[in-house]
Each structure stands twice: as C-alpha cells, then as structure tokens.
PDB file of C-alpha atoms in Angstrom:
ATOM      1  CA  UNK A   9      39.977  47.146 144.901  1.00  0.00           C
ATOM      2  CA  UNK A  10      40.000  50.988 145.345  1.00  0.00           C
ATOM      3  CA  UNK A  11      36.419  52.697 144.966  1.00  0.00           C
ATOM      4  CA  UNK A  12      35.639  55.083 143.245  1.00  0.00           C
ATOM      5  CA  UNK A  13      35.057  57.887 145.838  1.00  0.00           C
ATOM      6  CA  UNK A  14      38.994  56.162 146.746  1.00  0.00           C
ATOM      7  CA  UNK A  15      39.704  57.674 143.559  1.00  0.00           C
ATOM      8  CA  UNK A  16      38.383  60.811 143.536  1.00  0.00           C
ATOM      9  CA  UNK A  17      40.254  61.485 147.039  1.00  0.00           C
ATOM     10  CA  UNK A  18      43.641  60.606 145.290  1.00  0.00           C
ATOM     11  CA  UNK A  19      42.656  62.467 142.617  1.00  0.00           C
ATOM     12  CA  UNK A  20      42.183  65.358 144.891  1.00  0.00           C
ATOM     13  CA  UNK A  21      45.275  64.969 147.601  1.00  0.00           C
ATOM     14  CA  UNK A  22      47.045  64.519 144.172  1.00  0.00           C
ATOM     15  CA  UNK A  23      45.998  68.122 143.353  1.00  0.00           C
ATOM     16  CA  UNK A  24      46.689  69.632 146.154  1.00  0.00           C
ATOM     17  CA  UNK A  25      49.704  67.964 147.362  1.00  0.00           C
ATOM     18  CA  UNK A  26      51.213  68.913 143.377  1.00  0.00           C
ATOM     19  CA  UNK A  27      48.530  70.903 141.867  1.00  0.00           C
ATOM     20  CA  UNK A  28      50.499  74.189 142.176  1.00  0.00           C
ATOM     21  CA  UNK A  29      53.472  72.590 140.785  1.00  0.00           C
ATOM     22  CA  UNK A  30      51.975  71.225 137.719  1.00  0.00           C
ATOM     23  CA  UNK A  31      49.872  74.625 136.945  1.00  0.00           C
ATOM     24  CA  UNK A  32      53.268  76.563 137.424  1.00  0.00           C
ATOM     25  CA  UNK A  33      55.041  74.225 134.519  1.00  0.00           C
ATOM     26  CA  UNK A  34      52.023  74.577 132.068  1.00  0.00           C
ATOM     27  CA  UNK A  35      51.876  78.082 132.796  1.00  0.00           C
ATOM     28  CA  UNK A  36      55.851  78.117 130.968  1.00  0.00           C
ATOM     29  CA  UNK A  37      55.385  75.518 128.772  1.00  0.00           C
ATOM     30  CA  UNK A  38      52.686  77.658 127.303  1.00  0.00           C
ATOM     31  CA  UNK A  39      55.017  81.118 127.713  1.00  0.00           C
ATOM     32  CA  UNK A  40      57.886  79.252 125.775  1.00  0.00           C
ATOM     33  CA  UNK A  41      55.457  77.498 123.094  1.00  0.00           C
ATOM     34  CA  UNK A  42      53.753  80.751 122.800  1.00  0.00           C
ATOM     35  CA  UNK A  43      57.059  83.317 123.394  1.00  0.00           C
ATOM     36  CA  UNK A  44      58.596  80.982 120.817  1.00  0.00           C
ATOM     37  CA  UNK A  45      55.915  81.163 118.456  1.00  0.00           C
ATOM     38  CA  UNK A  46      55.990  85.109 119.000  1.00  0.00           C
ATOM     39  CA  UNK A  47      59.493  84.984 118.765  1.00  0.00           C
ATOM     40  CA  UNK A  48      59.997  82.820 115.710  1.00  0.00           C
ATOM     41  CA  UNK A  49      56.812  85.320 114.153  1.00  0.00           C
ATOM     42  CA  UNK A  50      58.487  88.844 115.219  1.00  0.00           C
ATOM     43  CA  UNK A  51      61.614  87.708 113.642  1.00  0.00           C
ATOM     44  CA  UNK A  52      60.381  86.264 110.116  1.00  0.00           C
ATOM     45  CA  UNK A  53      58.475  89.910 110.230  1.00  0.00           C
ATOM     46  CA  UNK A  54      61.703  91.623 110.754  1.00  0.00           C
ATOM     47  CA  UNK A  55      64.069  89.993 108.415  1.00  0.00           C
ATOM     48  CA  UNK A  56      60.979  90.872 105.652  1.00  0.00           C
ATOM     49  CA  UNK A  57      61.264  94.519 106.764  1.00  0.00           C
ATOM     50  CA  UNK A  58      65.163  94.323 106.302  1.00  0.00           C
ATOM     51  CA  UNK A  59      64.668  92.377 102.750  1.00  0.00           C
ATOM     52  CA  UNK A  60      62.497  95.082 101.121  1.00  0.00           C
ATOM     53  CA  UNK A  61      64.175  98.690 102.203  1.00  0.00           C
ATOM     54  CA  UNK A  62      67.363  97.042 101.795  1.00  0.00           C
ATOM     55  CA  UNK A  63      65.573  96.009  97.719  1.00  0.00           C
ATOM     56  CA  UNK A  64      64.816 100.225  98.718  1.00  0.00           C
ATOM     57  CA  UNK A  65      68.760 101.374  99.185  1.00  0.00           C
ATOM     58  CA  UNK A  66      69.975  99.189  96.000  1.00  0.00           C
ATOM     59  CA  UNK A  67      66.997 100.870  94.326  1.00  0.00           C
ATOM     60  CA  UNK A  68      68.365 104.281  94.679  1.00  0.00           C
ATOM     61  CA  UNK A  69      72.324 103.740  95.064  1.00  0.00           C
ATOM     62  CA  UNK A  70      71.754 102.246  91.384  1.00  0.00           C
ATOM     63  CA  UNK A  71      70.102 105.464  90.853  1.00  0.00           C
ATOM     64  CA  UNK A  72      72.073 107.124  92.020  1.00  0.00           C
ATOM     65  CA  UNK A  73      70.050 109.188  94.286  1.00  0.00           C
ATOM     66  CA  UNK A  74      70.765 112.310  95.907  1.00  0.00           C
ATOM     67  CA  UNK A  75      69.966 110.605  99.927  1.00  0.00           C
ATOM     68  CA  UNK A  76      71.344 106.471  98.837  1.00  0.00           C
ATOM     69  CA  UNK A  77      74.626 106.857 100.674  1.00  0.00           C
ATOM     70  CA  UNK A  78      73.262 108.683 103.294  1.00  0.00           C
ATOM     71  CA  UNK A  79      70.412 106.323 103.750  1.00  0.00           C
ATOM     72  CA  UNK A  80      72.545 102.788 103.631  1.00  0.00           C
ATOM     73  CA  UNK A  81      74.773 103.984 106.388  1.00  0.00           C
ATOM     74  CA  UNK A  82      71.743 104.881 108.679  1.00  0.00           C
ATOM     75  CA  UNK A  83      70.403 100.923 107.424  1.00  0.00           C
ATOM     76  CA  UNK A  84      73.615  99.510 108.085  1.00  0.00           C
ATOM     77  CA  UNK A  85      73.494 100.926 111.594  1.00  0.00           C
ATOM     78  CA  UNK A  86      69.828 100.040 112.498  1.00  0.00           C
ATOM     79  CA  UNK A  87      70.542  96.678 111.506  1.00  0.00           C
ATOM     80  CA  UNK A  88      74.458  96.329 112.222  1.00  0.00           C
ATOM     81  CA  UNK A  89      75.794  93.150 112.301  1.00  0.00           C
ATOM     82  CA  UNK A  90      73.108  91.401 110.453  1.00  0.00           C
ATOM     83  CA  UNK A  91      73.457  90.418 106.526  1.00  0.00           C
ATOM     84  CA  UNK A  92      72.107  92.471 104.802  1.00  0.00           C
ATOM     85  CA  UNK A  93      73.700  95.496 106.599  1.00  0.00           C
ATOM     86  CA  UNK A  94      76.570  93.252 105.197  1.00  0.00           C
ATOM     87  CA  UNK A  95      75.200  93.292 102.141  1.00  0.00           C
ATOM     88  CA  UNK A  96      74.123  97.286 101.765  1.00  0.00           C
ATOM     89  CA  UNK A  97      77.771  98.348 102.972  1.00  0.00           C
ATOM     90  CA  UNK A  98      78.903  96.387  99.793  1.00  0.00           C
ATOM     91  CA  UNK A  99      76.315  97.771  97.750  1.00  0.00           C
ATOM     92  CA  UNK A 100      77.017 101.559  98.925  1.00  0.00           C
ATOM     93  CA  UNK A 101      81.195 100.302  98.273  1.00  0.00           C
ATOM     94  CA  UNK A 102      80.519 100.051  94.971  1.00  0.00           C
ATOM     95  CA  UNK A 103      78.274 102.940  93.997  1.00  0.00           C
ATOM     96  CA  UNK A 104      80.607 105.390  96.012  1.00  0.00           C
ATOM     97  CA  UNK A 105      84.134 103.708  94.719  1.00  0.00           C
ATOM     98  CA  UNK A 106      81.600 104.041  91.065  1.00  0.00           C
ATOM     99  CA  UNK A 107      81.598 108.235  91.521  1.00  0.00           C
ATOM    100  CA  UNK A 108      84.926 108.188  93.273  1.00  0.00           C
ATOM    101  CA  UNK A 109      84.237 108.622  96.267  1.00  0.00           C
ATOM    102  CA  UNK A 110      86.717 106.254  97.452  1.00  0.00           C
ATOM    103  CA  UNK A 111      86.814 106.921 101.085  1.00  0.00           C
ATOM    104  CA  UNK A 112      82.888 106.410 101.525  1.00  0.00           C
ATOM    105  CA  UNK A 113      83.984 102.714  99.505  1.00  0.00           C
ATOM    106  CA  UNK A 114      86.415 101.910 101.778  1.00  0.00           C
ATOM    107  CA  UNK A 115      84.954 102.641 105.480  1.00  0.00           C
ATOM    108  CA  UNK A 116      81.868 100.724 104.230  1.00  0.00           C
ATOM    109  CA  UNK A 117      84.226  97.554 103.188  1.00  0.00           C
ATOM    110  CA  UNK A 118      85.689  97.973 106.682  1.00  0.00           C
ATOM    111  CA  UNK A 119      82.493  97.797 108.485  1.00  0.00           C
ATOM    112  CA  UNK A 120      81.882  94.487 106.173  1.00  0.00           C
ATOM    113  CA  UNK A 121      85.733  92.985 107.693  1.00  0.00           C
ATOM    114  CA  UNK A 122      84.781  93.980 110.846  1.00  0.00           C
ATOM    115  CA  UNK A 123      81.875  92.595 111.482  1.00  0.00           C
ATOM    116  CA  UNK A 124      80.678  89.463 109.036  1.00  0.00           C
ATOM    117  CA  UNK A 125      82.432  86.004 108.993  1.00  0.00           C
ATOM    118  CA  UNK A 126      83.274  84.111 106.010  1.00  0.00           C
ATOM    119  CA  UNK A 127      82.299  84.747 101.833  1.00  0.00           C
ATOM    120  CA  UNK A 128      81.435  87.680 102.864  1.00  0.00           C
ATOM    121  CA  UNK A 129      84.712  88.749 104.868  1.00  0.00           C
ATOM    122  CA  UNK A 130      86.978  87.722 101.933  1.00  0.00           C
ATOM    123  CA  UNK A 131      84.531  89.887  99.266  1.00  0.00           C
ATOM    124  CA  UNK A 132      85.353  93.027 101.289  1.00  0.00           C
ATOM    125  CA  UNK A 133      88.892  92.056 101.915  1.00  0.00           C
ATOM    126  CA  UNK A 134      89.783  91.540  98.534  1.00  0.00           C
ATOM    127  CA  UNK A 135      87.491  95.409  97.076  1.00  0.00           C
ATOM    128  CA  UNK A 136      89.692  96.665  99.859  1.00  0.00           C
ATOM    129  CA  UNK A 137      92.566  95.742  99.133  1.00  0.00           C
ATOM    130  CA  UNK A 138      92.234  96.495  95.070  1.00  0.00           C
ATOM    131  CA  UNK A 139      90.546 100.285  96.114  1.00  0.00           C
ATOM    132  CA  UNK A 140      93.909 100.119  97.982  1.00  0.00           C
ATOM    133  CA  UNK A 141      95.764  99.459  95.902  1.00  0.00           C
ATOM    134  CA  UNK A 142      94.711 102.099  93.419  1.00  0.00           C
ATOM    135  CA  UNK A 143      95.854 104.709  95.962  1.00  0.00           C
ATOM    136  CA  UNK A 144      99.041 103.182  96.011  1.00  0.00           C
ATOM    137  CA  UNK A 145      98.192 102.133 100.236  1.00  0.00           C
ATOM    138  CA  UNK A 146     100.303  99.311  99.297  1.00  0.00           C
ATOM    139  CA  UNK A 147     100.613  97.537 103.252  1.00  0.00           C
ATOM    140  CA  UNK A 148      97.181  98.409 103.282  1.00  0.00           C
ATOM    141  CA  UNK A 149      96.182  96.073 100.491  1.00  0.00           C
ATOM    142  CA  UNK A 150      98.368  93.759 101.376  1.00  0.00           C
ATOM    143  CA  UNK A 151      96.872  93.126 105.147  1.00  0.00           C
ATOM    144  CA  UNK A 152      93.533  93.770 103.607  1.00  0.00           C
ATOM    145  CA  UNK A 153      94.291  91.082 100.748  1.00  0.00           C
ATOM    146  CA  UNK A 154      96.686  88.640 103.487  1.00  0.00           C
ATOM    147  CA  UNK A 155      93.083  88.169 105.388  1.00  0.00           C
ATOM    148  CA  UNK A 156      91.791  86.754 102.567  1.00  0.00           C
ATOM    149  CA  UNK A 157      94.638  84.125 101.632  1.00  0.00           C
ATOM    150  CA  UNK A 158      93.015  81.162 103.375  1.00  0.00           C
ATOM    151  CA  UNK A 159      89.735  81.688 102.222  1.00  0.00           C
ATOM    152  CA  UNK A 160      88.016  78.646  99.556  1.00  0.00           C
ATOM    153  CA  UNK A 161      87.686  79.863  96.712  1.00  0.00           C
ATOM    154  CA  UNK A 162      89.159  83.577  97.203  1.00  0.00           C
ATOM    155  CA  UNK A 163      93.193  82.118  97.219  1.00  0.00           C
ATOM    156  CA  UNK A 164      93.498  82.655  93.507  1.00  0.00           C
ATOM    157  CA  UNK A 165      92.307  86.052  93.321  1.00  0.00           C
ATOM    158  CA  UNK A 166      94.060  86.742  96.520  1.00  0.00           C
ATOM    159  CA  UNK A 167      96.796  85.627  96.083  1.00  0.00           C
ATOM    160  CA  UNK A 168      96.900  88.133  92.496  1.00  0.00           C
ATOM    161  CA  UNK A 169      96.208  90.580  94.098  1.00  0.00           C
ATOM    162  CA  UNK A 170      98.808  90.284  96.743  1.00  0.00           C
ATOM    163  CA  UNK A 171     101.639  89.743  93.078  1.00  0.00           C
ATOM    164  CA  UNK A 172     100.471  93.309  92.352  1.00  0.00           C
ATOM    165  CA  UNK A 173     100.981  95.212  94.653  1.00  0.00           C
ATOM    166  CA  UNK A 174     104.762  93.452  95.898  1.00  0.00           C
ATOM    167  CA  UNK A 175     105.426  93.929  92.190  1.00  0.00           C
ATOM    168  CA  UNK A 176     104.473  97.661  92.902  1.00  0.00           C
ATOM    169  CA  UNK A 177     106.471  97.931  95.798  1.00  0.00           C
ATOM    170  CA  UNK A 178     109.221  96.755  94.045  1.00  0.00           C
ATOM    171  CA  UNK A 179     109.826  92.865  95.844  1.00  0.00           C
ATOM    172  CA  UNK A 180     109.405  90.738  92.414  1.00  0.00           C
ATOM    173  CA  UNK A 181     110.433  88.195  94.224  1.00  0.00           C
ATOM    174  CA  UNK A 182     107.782  88.423  96.692  1.00  0.00           C
ATOM    175  CA  UNK A 183     105.692  88.783  93.921  1.00  0.00           C
ATOM    176  CA  UNK A 184     106.651  86.174  91.561  1.00  0.00           C
ATOM    177  CA  UNK A 185     106.197  83.571  94.450  1.00  0.00           C
ATOM    178  CA  UNK A 186     102.670  85.536  95.481  1.00  0.00           C
ATOM    179  CA  UNK A 187     101.766  84.674  90.745  1.00  0.00           C
ATOM    180  CA  UNK A 188     102.944  81.369  91.601  1.00  0.00           C
ATOM    181  CA  UNK A 189     100.763  80.816  93.809  1.00  0.00           C
ATOM    182  CA  UNK A 190      97.419  81.970  92.306  1.00  0.00           C
ATOM    183  CA  UNK A 191      98.220  80.114  89.021  1.00  0.00           C
ATOM    184  CA  UNK A 192      98.642  77.112  91.248  1.00  0.00           C
ATOM    185  CA  UNK A 193      94.899  77.496  92.858  1.00  0.00           C
ATOM    186  CA  UNK A 194      93.546  78.686  88.917  1.00  0.00           C
ATOM    187  CA  UNK A 195      95.507  77.578  86.753  1.00  0.00           C
ATOM    188  CA  UNK A 196      93.630  80.234  83.994  1.00  0.00           C
ATOM    189  CA  UNK A 197      93.976  82.506  85.965  1.00  0.00           C
ATOM    190  CA  UNK A 198      95.968  86.516  84.306  1.00  0.00           C
ATOM    191  CA  UNK A 199      98.919  85.789  87.056  1.00  0.00           C
ATOM    192  CA  UNK A 200      99.882  83.166  84.663  1.00  0.00           C
ATOM    193  CA  UNK A 201     100.829  86.209  82.455  1.00  0.00           C
ATOM    194  CA  UNK A 202     101.967  88.442  84.797  1.00  0.00           C
ATOM    195  CA  UNK A 203     103.633  86.116  86.441  1.00  0.00           C
ATOM    196  CA  UNK A 204     105.843  85.521  82.881  1.00  0.00           C
ATOM    197  CA  UNK A 205     106.261  88.854  82.647  1.00  0.00           C
ATOM    198  CA  UNK A 206     108.532  89.212  85.312  1.00  0.00           C
ATOM    199  CA  UNK A 207     112.352  89.359  84.374  1.00  0.00           C
ATOM    200  CA  UNK A 208     114.120  85.651  85.853  1.00  0.00           C
ATOM    201  CA  UNK A 209     115.950  85.898  88.942  1.00  0.00           C
ATOM    202  CA  UNK A 210     119.208  86.435  87.834  1.00  0.00           C
TER     203      UNK A 210
END
C-alpha cells in the first residue's frame, strides 16, 4: 500500500505533468459558462429593448405621428432581419397605405418579403399583392401572390387574389381555375361567389 507521502508525490507529479492543461481547461470552461450566461443576458436585454422600441413605433404609427414613418424605418434598419423589424415593417405598410402612401407601403412589405420566412413572409406577400392589384400592376401582383400559394393557411386567400388579378387581366379561364382552388381550400370563401359570376366557358 502506498504511503501518504507517496500519494502526495504522485499528486504533485500528476499536477506537474498535467496541471497547465487542467487550468487551461477550467479557464476555458468557466469562460464558456460565464460567456454564455453573458451572451444570454445580452440577448434577452436586446430583445426587451426591441420589444419596447417596437411598442413605441406602433403607438406613433397609430397616432399618425409626423415622425412615425422615419422612426419605423430607422428601427427596421437598426434591427434588420429580426422579427420585430418585420412586424414594424408590416405596421408601417398598413399605416402608409391608410394615408395613401402606397410606395412606402409596397417598399416596407418588400423588405419583409426579402428577409422573413414562413407566415410573416406570406402575410407580406398577400398584402403587397393586394396593393399592387389596386394600382393595376397585375404582373407584379401575380408574382407576389404566387409566392404565398404554397404556404399552409394562405392557399385560399392567395388563390382568390390570384383569381381577381387574372380576371382583371382578362384571363377568365385562369381566374376560374384560381377561384376553384380557393373554394377547394376554403368552401366559405367569397371566391365561390366570384366563381359563379364568371360566364361559363363556351
């Protein structure tokens, strides 16, 4: 059996041989742990600030503050790519459209279409398609709405808008097919009435 002195000497030798590596490992471990906690805290703080700033943007847009549009665009630029930036863009688009500033509305929605994914992008696709349709920019409206056609939960409204655009372009066969797709996706859709209003093919 090893004596206490021998055990101590073994510990000393082990520490001599591996001590630097152990210390380095501990330092890295602590750095990673506390670094992650710091990063996590910073992320939470940033999200809270974004949430607060976003709420202020919405309040300004709702109140039709003269500086609301500029504030919203600055927020979108400073937080580019974030969910809050996308939401701010949607709010800006709605406010701009209400005031008749369709160019700003279309531009804000385009920023969401370019950067967002999933439902947020589909919402921007649909809203931009409606605005472009109202301006009789039919090809651009079709491109926007077709981007949302495959998104679950948006098929019916996308197909209905597509039908509206095609009908305006004089493509009754295409409009009929689009309205049929809309009704198939949502039997209670207004597309059913629009479908019935199209003259039967001769």
